[in-house]
PDB file of C-alpha atoms in Angstrom:
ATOM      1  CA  UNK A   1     162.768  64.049 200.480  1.00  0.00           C
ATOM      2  CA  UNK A   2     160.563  61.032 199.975  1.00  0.00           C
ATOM      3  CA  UNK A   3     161.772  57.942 202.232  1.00  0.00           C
ATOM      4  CA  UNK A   4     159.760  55.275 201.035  1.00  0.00           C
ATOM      5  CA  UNK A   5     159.017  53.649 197.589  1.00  0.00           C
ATOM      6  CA  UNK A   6     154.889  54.356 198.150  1.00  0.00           C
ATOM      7  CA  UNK A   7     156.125  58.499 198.061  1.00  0.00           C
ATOM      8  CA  UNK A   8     157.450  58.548 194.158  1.00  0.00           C
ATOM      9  CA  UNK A   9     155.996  54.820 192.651  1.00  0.00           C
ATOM     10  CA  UNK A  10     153.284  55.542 189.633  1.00  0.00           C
ATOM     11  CA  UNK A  11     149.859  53.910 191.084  1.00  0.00           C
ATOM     12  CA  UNK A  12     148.581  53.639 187.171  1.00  0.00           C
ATOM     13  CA  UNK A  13     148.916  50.383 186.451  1.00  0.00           C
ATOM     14  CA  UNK A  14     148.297  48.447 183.255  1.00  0.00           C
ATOM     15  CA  UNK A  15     147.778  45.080 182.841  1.00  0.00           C
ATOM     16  CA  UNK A  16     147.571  42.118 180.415  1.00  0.00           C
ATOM     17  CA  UNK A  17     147.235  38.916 180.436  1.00  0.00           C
ATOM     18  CA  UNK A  18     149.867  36.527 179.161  1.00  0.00           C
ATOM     19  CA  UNK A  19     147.887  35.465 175.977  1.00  0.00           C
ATOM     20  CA  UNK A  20     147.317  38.757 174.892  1.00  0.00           C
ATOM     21  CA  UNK A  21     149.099  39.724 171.293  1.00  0.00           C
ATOM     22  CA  UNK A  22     152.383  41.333 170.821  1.00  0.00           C
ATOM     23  CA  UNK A  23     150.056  43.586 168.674  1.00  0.00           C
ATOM     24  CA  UNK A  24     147.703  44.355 171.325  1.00  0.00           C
ATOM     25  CA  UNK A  25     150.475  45.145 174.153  1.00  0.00           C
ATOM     26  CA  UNK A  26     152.118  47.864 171.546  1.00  0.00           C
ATOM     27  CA  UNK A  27     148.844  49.443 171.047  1.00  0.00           C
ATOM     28  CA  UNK A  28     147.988  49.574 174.745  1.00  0.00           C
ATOM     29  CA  UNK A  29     151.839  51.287 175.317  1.00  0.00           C
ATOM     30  CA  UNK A  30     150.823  53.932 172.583  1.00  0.00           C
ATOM     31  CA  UNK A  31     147.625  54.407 173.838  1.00  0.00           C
ATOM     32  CA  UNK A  32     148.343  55.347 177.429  1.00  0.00           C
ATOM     33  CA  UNK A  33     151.800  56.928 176.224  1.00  0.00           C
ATOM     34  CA  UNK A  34     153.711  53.950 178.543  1.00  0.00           C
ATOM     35  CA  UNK A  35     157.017  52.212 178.399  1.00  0.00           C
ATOM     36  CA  UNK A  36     155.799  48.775 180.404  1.00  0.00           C
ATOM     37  CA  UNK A  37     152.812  46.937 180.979  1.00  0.00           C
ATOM     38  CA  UNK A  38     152.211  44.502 183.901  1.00  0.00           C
ATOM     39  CA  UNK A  39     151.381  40.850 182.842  1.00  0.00           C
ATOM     40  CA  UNK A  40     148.705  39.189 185.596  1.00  0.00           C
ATOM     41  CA  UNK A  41     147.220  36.271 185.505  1.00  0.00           C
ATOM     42  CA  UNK A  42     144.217  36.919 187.449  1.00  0.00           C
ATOM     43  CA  UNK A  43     145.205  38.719 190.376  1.00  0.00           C
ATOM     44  CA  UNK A  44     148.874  37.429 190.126  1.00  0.00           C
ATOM     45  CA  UNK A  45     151.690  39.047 188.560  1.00  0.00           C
ATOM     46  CA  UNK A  46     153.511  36.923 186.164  1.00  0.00           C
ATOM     47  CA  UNK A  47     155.409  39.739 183.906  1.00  0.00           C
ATOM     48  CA  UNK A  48     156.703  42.597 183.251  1.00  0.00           C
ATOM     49  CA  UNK A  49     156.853  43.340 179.552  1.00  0.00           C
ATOM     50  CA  UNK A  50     158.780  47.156 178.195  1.00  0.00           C
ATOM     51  CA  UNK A  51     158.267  48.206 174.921  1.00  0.00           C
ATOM     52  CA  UNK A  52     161.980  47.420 174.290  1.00  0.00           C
ATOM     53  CA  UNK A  53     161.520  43.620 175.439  1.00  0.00           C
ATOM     54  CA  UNK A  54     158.779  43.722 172.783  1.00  0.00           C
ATOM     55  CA  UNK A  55     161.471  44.902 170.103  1.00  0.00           C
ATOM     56  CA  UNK A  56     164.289  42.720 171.306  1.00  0.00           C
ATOM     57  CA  UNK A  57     162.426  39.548 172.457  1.00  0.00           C
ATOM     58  CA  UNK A  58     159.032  39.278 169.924  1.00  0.00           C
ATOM     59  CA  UNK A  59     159.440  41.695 166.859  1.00  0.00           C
ATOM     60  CA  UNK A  60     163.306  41.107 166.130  1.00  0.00           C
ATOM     61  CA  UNK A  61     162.299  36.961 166.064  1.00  0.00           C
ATOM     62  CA  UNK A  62     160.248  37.598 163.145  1.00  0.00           C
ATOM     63  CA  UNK A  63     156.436  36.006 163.051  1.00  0.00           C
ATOM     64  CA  UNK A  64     153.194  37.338 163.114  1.00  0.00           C
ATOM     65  CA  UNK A  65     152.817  40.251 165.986  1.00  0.00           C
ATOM     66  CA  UNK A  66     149.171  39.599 166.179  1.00  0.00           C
ATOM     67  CA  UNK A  67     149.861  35.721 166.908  1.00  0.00           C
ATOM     68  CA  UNK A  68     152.840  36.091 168.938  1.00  0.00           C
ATOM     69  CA  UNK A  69     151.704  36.423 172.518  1.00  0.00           C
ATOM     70  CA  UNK A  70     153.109  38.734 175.509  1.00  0.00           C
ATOM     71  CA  UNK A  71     154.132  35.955 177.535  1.00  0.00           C
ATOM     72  CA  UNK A  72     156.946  34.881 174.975  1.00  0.00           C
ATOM     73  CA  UNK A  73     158.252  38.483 175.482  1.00  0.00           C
ATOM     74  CA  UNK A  74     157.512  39.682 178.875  1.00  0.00           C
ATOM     75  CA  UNK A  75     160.766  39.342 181.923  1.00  0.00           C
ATOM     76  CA  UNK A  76     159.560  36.542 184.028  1.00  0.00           C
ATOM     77  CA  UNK A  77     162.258  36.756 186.694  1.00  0.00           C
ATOM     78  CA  UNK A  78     160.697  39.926 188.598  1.00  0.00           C
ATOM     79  CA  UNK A  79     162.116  41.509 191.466  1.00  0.00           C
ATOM     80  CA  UNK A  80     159.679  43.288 193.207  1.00  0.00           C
ATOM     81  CA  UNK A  81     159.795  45.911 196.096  1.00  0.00           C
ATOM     82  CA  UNK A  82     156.351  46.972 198.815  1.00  0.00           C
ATOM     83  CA  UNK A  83     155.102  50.843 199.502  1.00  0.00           C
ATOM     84  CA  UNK A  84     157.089  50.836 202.495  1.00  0.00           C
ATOM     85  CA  UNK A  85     160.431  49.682 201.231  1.00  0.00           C
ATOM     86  CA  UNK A  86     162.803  51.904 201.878  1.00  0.00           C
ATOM     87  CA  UNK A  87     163.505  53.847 198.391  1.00  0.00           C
ATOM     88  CA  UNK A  88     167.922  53.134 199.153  1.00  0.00           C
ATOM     89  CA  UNK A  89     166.396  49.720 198.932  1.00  0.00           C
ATOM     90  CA  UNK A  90     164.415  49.855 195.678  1.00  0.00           C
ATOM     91  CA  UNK A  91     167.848  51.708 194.331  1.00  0.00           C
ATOM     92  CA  UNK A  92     170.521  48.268 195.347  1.00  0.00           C
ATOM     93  CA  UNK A  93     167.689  46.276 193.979  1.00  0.00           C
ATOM     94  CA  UNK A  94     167.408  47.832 190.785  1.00  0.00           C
ATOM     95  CA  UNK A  95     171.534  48.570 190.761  1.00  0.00           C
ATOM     96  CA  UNK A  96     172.641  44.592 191.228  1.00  0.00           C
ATOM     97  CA  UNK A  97     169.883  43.475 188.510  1.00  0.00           C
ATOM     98  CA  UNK A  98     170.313  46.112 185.967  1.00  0.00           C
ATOM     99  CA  UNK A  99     166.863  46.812 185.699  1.00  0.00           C
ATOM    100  CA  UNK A 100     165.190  50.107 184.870  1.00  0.00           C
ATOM    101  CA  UNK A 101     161.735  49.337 186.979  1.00  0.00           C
ATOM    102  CA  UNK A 102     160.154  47.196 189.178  1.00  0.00           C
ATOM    103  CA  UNK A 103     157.030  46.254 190.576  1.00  0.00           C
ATOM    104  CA  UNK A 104     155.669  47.215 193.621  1.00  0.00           C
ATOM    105  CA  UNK A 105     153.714  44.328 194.970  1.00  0.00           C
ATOM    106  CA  UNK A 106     151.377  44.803 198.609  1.00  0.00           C
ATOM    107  CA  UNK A 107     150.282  41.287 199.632  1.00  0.00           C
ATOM    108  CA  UNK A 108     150.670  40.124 196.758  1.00  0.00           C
ATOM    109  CA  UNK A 109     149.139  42.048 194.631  1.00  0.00           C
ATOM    110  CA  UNK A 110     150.789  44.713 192.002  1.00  0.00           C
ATOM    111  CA  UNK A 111     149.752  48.388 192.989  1.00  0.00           C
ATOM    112  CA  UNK A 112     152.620  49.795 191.339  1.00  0.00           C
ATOM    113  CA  UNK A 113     156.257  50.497 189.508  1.00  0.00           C
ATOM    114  CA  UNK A 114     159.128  52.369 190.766  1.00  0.00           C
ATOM    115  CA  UNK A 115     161.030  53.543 187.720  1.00  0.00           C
ATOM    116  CA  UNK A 116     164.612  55.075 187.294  1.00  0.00           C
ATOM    117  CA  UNK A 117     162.867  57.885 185.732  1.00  0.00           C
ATOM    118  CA  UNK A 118     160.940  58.475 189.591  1.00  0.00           C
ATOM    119  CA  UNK A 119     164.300  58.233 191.148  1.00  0.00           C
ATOM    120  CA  UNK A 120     165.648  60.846 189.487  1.00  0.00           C
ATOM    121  CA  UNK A 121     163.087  63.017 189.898  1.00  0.00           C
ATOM    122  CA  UNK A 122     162.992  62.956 193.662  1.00  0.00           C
ATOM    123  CA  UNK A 123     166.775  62.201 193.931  1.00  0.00           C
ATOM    124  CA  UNK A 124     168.157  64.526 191.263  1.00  0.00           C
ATOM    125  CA  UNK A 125     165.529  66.755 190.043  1.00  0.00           C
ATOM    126  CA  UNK A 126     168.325  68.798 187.934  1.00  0.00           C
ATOM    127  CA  UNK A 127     169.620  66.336 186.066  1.00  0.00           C
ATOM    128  CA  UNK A 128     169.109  65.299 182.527  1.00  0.00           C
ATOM    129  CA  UNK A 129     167.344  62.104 183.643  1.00  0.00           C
ATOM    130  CA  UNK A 130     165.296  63.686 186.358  1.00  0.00           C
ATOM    131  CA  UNK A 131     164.613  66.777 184.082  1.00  0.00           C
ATOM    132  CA  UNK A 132     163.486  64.767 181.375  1.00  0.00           C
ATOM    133  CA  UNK A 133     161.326  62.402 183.408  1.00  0.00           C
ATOM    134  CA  UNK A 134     159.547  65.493 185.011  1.00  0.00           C
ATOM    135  CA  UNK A 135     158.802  66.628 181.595  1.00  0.00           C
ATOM    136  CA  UNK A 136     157.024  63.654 180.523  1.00  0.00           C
ATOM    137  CA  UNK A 137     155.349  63.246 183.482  1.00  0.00           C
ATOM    138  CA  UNK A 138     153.352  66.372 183.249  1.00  0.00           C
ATOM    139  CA  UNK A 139     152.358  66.015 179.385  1.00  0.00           C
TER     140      UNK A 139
END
C-alpha cells in the first residue's frame, strides 16, 4: 500500500494563467477530459480552478465567458501537500478543508494533485468511489 502522496498523485498537470478566459479553461477541461486546472503565474501557483468553481463562481454570475477571466473563478486559498507527505496527511488535510484535491507543490513548484478519486483507489479499490475512479482513469 502506497505510503506517500508521490505513490498515487497524477504528475499531468495543466496550467493557466490567471487572465486566461472562463471560455478557454472549459475547453482545456474538455479537451484533456479533466475536472481542474492549475492557475500559475509564471512558475508560481496562484489557483486552483474545478470545472464546478467555473459553474458556481463565473457561469452562474452571468457575463460574457470569453471576457470573464479564470482568476475571478479559481480557489485562491490553496492548501498544498509535497511527494513525500505522508498520504494520512494529505487525507486530515483534505478532511478539515472539505476539499476534493490539492496540489502537490516540491520547492515550490506544482508537480502535481492528489485527488479523492486517487485515495480511493489505493485505499478502497472496491468501492463505488475507488471503482469508479479506476474506470476513468484507464479510458
Amino acid at each position: 500500500m502506497a505510503q506517500h502522496v508521490r505513490d498515487i498523485m497524477t504528475s499531468h498537470l495543466v496550467t493557466v494563467e490567471p487572465q486566461t478566459s472562463v471560455t478557454t479553461v472549459a475547453q482545456k477541461m474538455r479537451d484533456e477530459d479533466i475536472g481542474v486546472v492549475l492557475v500559475t503565474e509564471g512558475e508560481e501557483l496562484r489557483g486552483l480552478v474545478s470545472d464546478r468553481d467555473l459553474v458556481v463562481r463565473a457561469l452562474a454570475e452571468g457575463g460574457d465567458p470569453e471576457q470573464r477571466t479564470v482568476a475571478s473563478a479559481c480557489s485562491g486559498d490553496l492548501f498544498t501537500v509535497t511527494p513525500d507527505e505522508d498520504l494520512d496527511q494529505a487525507v486530515r488535510l483534505m478532511r478539515e478543508h472539505s476539499v476534493r484535491r490539492v496540489p502537490v507543490v516540491d520547492h515550490g513548484h506544482a508537480v502535481g494533485i492528489v485527488s479523492l478519486g486517487d485515495l480511493a483507489i489505493e485505499r478502497d479499490p472496491g468501492s463505488a468511489l475507488g471503482d469508479i475512479s479506476a474506470a476513468k482513469s484507464n479510458q
